[in-house]
C-alpha positions as a printed NumPy array, in Angstrom:
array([[ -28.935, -110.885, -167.322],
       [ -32.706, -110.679, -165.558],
       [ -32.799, -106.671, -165.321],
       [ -35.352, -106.155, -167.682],
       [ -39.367, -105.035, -167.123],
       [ -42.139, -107.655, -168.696],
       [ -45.037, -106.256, -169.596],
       [ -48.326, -107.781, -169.937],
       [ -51.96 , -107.084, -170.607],
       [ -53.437, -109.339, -168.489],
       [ -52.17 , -111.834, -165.842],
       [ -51.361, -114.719, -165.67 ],
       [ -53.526, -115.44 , -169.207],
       [ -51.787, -113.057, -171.532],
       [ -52.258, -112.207, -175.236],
       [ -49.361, -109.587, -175.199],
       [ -45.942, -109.342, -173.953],
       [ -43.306, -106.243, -174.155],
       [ -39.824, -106.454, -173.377],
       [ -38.613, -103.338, -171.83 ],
       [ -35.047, -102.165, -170.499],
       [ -35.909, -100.71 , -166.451],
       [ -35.127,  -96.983, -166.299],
       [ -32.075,  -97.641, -163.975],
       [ -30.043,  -99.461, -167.04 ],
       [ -31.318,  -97.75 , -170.117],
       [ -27.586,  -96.453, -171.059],
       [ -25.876,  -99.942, -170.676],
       [ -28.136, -101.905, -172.938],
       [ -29.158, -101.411, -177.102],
       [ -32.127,  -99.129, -177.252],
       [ -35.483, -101.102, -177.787],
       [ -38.207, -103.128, -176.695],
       [ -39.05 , -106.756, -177.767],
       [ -42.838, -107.55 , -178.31 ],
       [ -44.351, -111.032, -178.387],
       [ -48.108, -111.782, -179.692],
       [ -51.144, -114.141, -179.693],
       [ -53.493, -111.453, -180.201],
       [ -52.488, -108.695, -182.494],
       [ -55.234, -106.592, -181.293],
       [ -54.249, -107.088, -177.402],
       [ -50.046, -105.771, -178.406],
       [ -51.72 , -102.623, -179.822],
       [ -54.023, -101.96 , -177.022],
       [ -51.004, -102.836, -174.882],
       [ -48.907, -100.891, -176.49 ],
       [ -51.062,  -97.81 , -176.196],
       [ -51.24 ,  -98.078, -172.235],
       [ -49.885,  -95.081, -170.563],
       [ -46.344,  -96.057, -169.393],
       [ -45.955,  -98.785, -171.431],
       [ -44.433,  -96.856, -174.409],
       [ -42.855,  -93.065, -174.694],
       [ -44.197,  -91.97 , -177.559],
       [ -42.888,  -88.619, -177.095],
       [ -39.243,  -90.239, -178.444],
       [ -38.113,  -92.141, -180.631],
       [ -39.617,  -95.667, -180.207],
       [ -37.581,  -98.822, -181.309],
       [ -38.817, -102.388, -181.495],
       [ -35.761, -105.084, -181.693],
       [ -36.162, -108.51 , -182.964],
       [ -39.8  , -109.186, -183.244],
       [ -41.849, -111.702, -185.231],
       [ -42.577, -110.412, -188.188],
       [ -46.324, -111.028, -188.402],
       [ -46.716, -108.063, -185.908],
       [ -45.97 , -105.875, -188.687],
       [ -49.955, -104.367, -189.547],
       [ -49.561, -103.302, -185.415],
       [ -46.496, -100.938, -185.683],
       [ -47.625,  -99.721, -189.139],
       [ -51.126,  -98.93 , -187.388],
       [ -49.037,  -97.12 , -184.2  ],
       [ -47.055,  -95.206, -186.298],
       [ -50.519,  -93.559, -188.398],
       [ -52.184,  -93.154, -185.196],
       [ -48.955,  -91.228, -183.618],
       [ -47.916,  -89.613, -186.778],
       [ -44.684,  -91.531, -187.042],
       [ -42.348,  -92.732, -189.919],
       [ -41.754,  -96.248, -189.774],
       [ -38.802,  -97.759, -190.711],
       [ -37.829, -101.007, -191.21 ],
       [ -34.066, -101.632, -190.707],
       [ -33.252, -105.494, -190.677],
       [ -35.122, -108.128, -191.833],
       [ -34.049, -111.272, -190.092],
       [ -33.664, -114.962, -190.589],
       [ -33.786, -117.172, -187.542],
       [ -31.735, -120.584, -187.685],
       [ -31.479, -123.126, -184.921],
       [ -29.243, -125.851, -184.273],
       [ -29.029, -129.146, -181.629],
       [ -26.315, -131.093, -181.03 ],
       [ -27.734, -133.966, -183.547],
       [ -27.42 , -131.336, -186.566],
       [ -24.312, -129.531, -185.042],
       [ -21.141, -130.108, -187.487],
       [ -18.218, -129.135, -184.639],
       [ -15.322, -128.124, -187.122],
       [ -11.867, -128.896, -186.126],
       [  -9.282, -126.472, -184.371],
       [  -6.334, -125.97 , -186.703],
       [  -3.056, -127.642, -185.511],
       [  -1.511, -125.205, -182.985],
       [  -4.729, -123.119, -182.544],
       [  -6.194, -122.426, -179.762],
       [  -9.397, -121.483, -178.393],
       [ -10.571, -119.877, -174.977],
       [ -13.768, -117.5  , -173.885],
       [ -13.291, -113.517, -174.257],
       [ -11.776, -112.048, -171.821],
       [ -13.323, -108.339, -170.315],
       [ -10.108, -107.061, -170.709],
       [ -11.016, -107.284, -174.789],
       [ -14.39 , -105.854, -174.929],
       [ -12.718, -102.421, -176.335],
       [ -11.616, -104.828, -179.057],
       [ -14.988, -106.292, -179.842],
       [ -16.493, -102.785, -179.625],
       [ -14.275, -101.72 , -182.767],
       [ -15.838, -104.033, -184.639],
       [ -19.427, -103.896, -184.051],
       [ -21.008, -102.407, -186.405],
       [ -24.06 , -101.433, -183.487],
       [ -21.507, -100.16 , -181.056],
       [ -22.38 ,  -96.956, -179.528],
       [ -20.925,  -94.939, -176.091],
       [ -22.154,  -97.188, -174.132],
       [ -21.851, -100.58 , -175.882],
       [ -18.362, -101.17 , -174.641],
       [ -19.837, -101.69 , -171.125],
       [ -22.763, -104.143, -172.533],
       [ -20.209, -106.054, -174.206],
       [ -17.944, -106.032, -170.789],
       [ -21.23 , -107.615, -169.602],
       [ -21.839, -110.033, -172.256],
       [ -18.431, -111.476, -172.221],
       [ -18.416, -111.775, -167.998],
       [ -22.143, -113.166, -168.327],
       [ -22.3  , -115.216, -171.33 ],
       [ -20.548, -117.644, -173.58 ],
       [ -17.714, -116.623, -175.96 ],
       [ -14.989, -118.193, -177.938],
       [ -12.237, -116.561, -179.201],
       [  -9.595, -117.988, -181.641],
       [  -5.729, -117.687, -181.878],
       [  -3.254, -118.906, -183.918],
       [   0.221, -120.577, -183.589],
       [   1.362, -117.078, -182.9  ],
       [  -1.213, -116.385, -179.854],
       [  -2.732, -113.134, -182.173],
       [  -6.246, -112.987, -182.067],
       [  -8.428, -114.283, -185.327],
       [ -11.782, -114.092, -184.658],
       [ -14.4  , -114.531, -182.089],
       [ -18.445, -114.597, -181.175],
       [ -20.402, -114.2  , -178.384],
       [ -23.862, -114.839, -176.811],
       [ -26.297, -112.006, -176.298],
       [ -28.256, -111.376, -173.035],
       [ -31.102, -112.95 , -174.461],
       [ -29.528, -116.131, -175.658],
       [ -28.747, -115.84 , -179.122],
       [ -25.232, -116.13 , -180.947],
       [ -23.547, -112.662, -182.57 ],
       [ -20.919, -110.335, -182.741],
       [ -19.193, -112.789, -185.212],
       [ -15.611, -111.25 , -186.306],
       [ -12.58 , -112.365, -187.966],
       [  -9.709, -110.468, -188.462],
       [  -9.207, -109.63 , -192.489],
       [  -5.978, -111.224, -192.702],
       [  -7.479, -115.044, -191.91 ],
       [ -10.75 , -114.243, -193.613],
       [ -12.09 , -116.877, -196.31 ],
       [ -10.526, -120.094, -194.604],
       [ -12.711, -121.53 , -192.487],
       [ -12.064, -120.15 , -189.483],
       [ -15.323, -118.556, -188.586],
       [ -16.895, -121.913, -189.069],
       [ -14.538, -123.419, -186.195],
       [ -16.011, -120.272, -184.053],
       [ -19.197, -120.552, -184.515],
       [ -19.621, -124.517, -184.072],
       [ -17.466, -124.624, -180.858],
       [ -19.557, -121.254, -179.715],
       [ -22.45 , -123.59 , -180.531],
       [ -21.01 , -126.333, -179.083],
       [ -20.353, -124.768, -175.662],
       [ -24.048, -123.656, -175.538],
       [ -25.447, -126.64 , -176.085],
       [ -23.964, -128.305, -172.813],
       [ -26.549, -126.342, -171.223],
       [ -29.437, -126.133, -173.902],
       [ -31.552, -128.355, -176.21 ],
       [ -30.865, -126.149, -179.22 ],
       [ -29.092, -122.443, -179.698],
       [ -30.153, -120.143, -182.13 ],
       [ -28.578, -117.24 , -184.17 ],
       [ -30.459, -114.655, -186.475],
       [ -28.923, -113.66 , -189.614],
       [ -29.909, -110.646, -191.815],
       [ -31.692, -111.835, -194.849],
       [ -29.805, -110.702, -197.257],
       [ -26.266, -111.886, -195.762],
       [ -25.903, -114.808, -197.831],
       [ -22.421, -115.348, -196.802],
       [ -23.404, -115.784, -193.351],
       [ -26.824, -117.826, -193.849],
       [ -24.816, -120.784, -195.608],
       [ -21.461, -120.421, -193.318],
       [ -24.27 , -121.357, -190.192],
       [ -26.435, -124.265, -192.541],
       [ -22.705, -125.26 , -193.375],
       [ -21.919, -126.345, -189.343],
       [ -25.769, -127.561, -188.839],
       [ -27.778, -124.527, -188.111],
       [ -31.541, -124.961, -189.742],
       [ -33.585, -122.065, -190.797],
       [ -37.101, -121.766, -188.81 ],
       [ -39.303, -122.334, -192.103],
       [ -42.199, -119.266, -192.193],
       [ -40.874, -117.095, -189.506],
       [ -38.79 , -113.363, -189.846],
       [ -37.872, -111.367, -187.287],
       [ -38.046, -107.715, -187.922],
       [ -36.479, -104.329, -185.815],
       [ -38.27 , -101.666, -186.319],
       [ -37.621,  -97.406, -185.946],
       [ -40.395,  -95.483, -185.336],
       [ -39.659,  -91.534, -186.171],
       [ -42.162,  -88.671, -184.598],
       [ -42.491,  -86.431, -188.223],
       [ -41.534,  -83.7  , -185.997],
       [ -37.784,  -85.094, -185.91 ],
       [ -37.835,  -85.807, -189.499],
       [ -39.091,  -82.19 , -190.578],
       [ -36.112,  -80.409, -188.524],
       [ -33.19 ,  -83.064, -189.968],
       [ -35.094,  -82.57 , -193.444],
       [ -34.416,  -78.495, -192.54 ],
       [ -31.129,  -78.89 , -191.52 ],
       [ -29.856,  -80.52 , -194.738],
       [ -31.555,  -77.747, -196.612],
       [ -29.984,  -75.077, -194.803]])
């Protein structure tokens, strides 16, 4: 998946790099831009650029190093906006010297997703929205997957790769939850990845502790020093009429 606008503020030395979904696909993909820095200074002067950001909406930055932090919170005084702060994010890599493949239990099975079971994957993503069903449609006919299934041939779990390379959308189903078998998903996810790359990477909320050892526990390493952040920023307009709405 290539369809996306790069944005820099000069060429071909840059200091600052946005991320941008083109106009023509802003439906089918999650809302937001990524940023990347050198020069904190250049990313707000780029960021200020006419056409490089709508500040008349909402504006959402998605996965972004964490030490651009001082430039959103000095976007969102100069354009009277509430900044939030919604995940905090660890970022753990893994190669196939650290990788701990985990067995398939006897009369398992695994295969890739099929598109036919993105409305299933949509159910259980907590991020899914009206349109995510087709970006997961996308994802699965684009990008690694694995999906498990038991002796039975029922369905009990699965993960995916996002368009920009990273692991998600981990599920399993309730009834095989606490043995194991999201460990088998994830390493042979991994595993599959790693035919084509020197290392694959996943980012885990911070505070998901369940998930930050079930990824050390098949070989992933946590980047030392580095968070990734996404970040909502709110005009005060939008917040005064909610705020009026609840009062009413």
């Amino acid at each position: 998946m290539t369809d996306f606008d790069f944005v820099v503020d000069t060429w071909p030395e840059y200091k600052a790099l946005v991320i941008r979904r083109p106009s023509h696909i802003q439906e089918s993909l999650p809302s937001g831009a990524m940023v990347y820095a050198k020069d904190p200074d250049a990313l707000r002067e780029l960021l200020l650029r006419d056409g490089v950001t709508d500040w008349l909406s909402e504006v959402k930055f998605r996965g972004c190093d964490s030490r651009v932090m001082p430039v959103f919170s000095a976007l969102s005084e100069h354009h009277n906006r509430k900044l939030t702060r919604t995940i905090n994010g660890v970022l753990l890599k893994v190669t196939e010297d650290s990788l701990t493949l985990r067995p398939i239990p006897d009369g398992f099975t695994t295969t890739s997703l099929k598109p036919d079971q993105s409305d299933m994957v949509n159910s259980n993503w907590k991020f899914s929205n009206e349109y995510s069903t087709g970006y997961i449609r996308d994802m699965i006919e684009k990008t690694p997957s694995c999906c498990l299934y038991d002796n039975a041939g029922h369905v009990v779990g699965y993960a995916l790769t996002y368009h920009y390379g990273f692991l998600g959308l981990l599920h399993v189903k309730d009834d095989y939850r606490g043995k194991g078998y999201a460990k088998v998903i994830v390493s042979h996810l991994a595993h599959k990845c790693l035919q084509e790359r020197k290392y694959v990477s996943v980012v885990v909320e911070s505070n998901n502790h369940l998930s930050l050892k079930l990824h050390t526990d098949v070989g992933f390493v946590e980047v030392p020093d580095f968070r990734l952040c996404w970040v909502d920023l709110t005009p005060a307009s939008s917040i005064s009429t909610e705020m009026e709405q609840l009062n009413n």
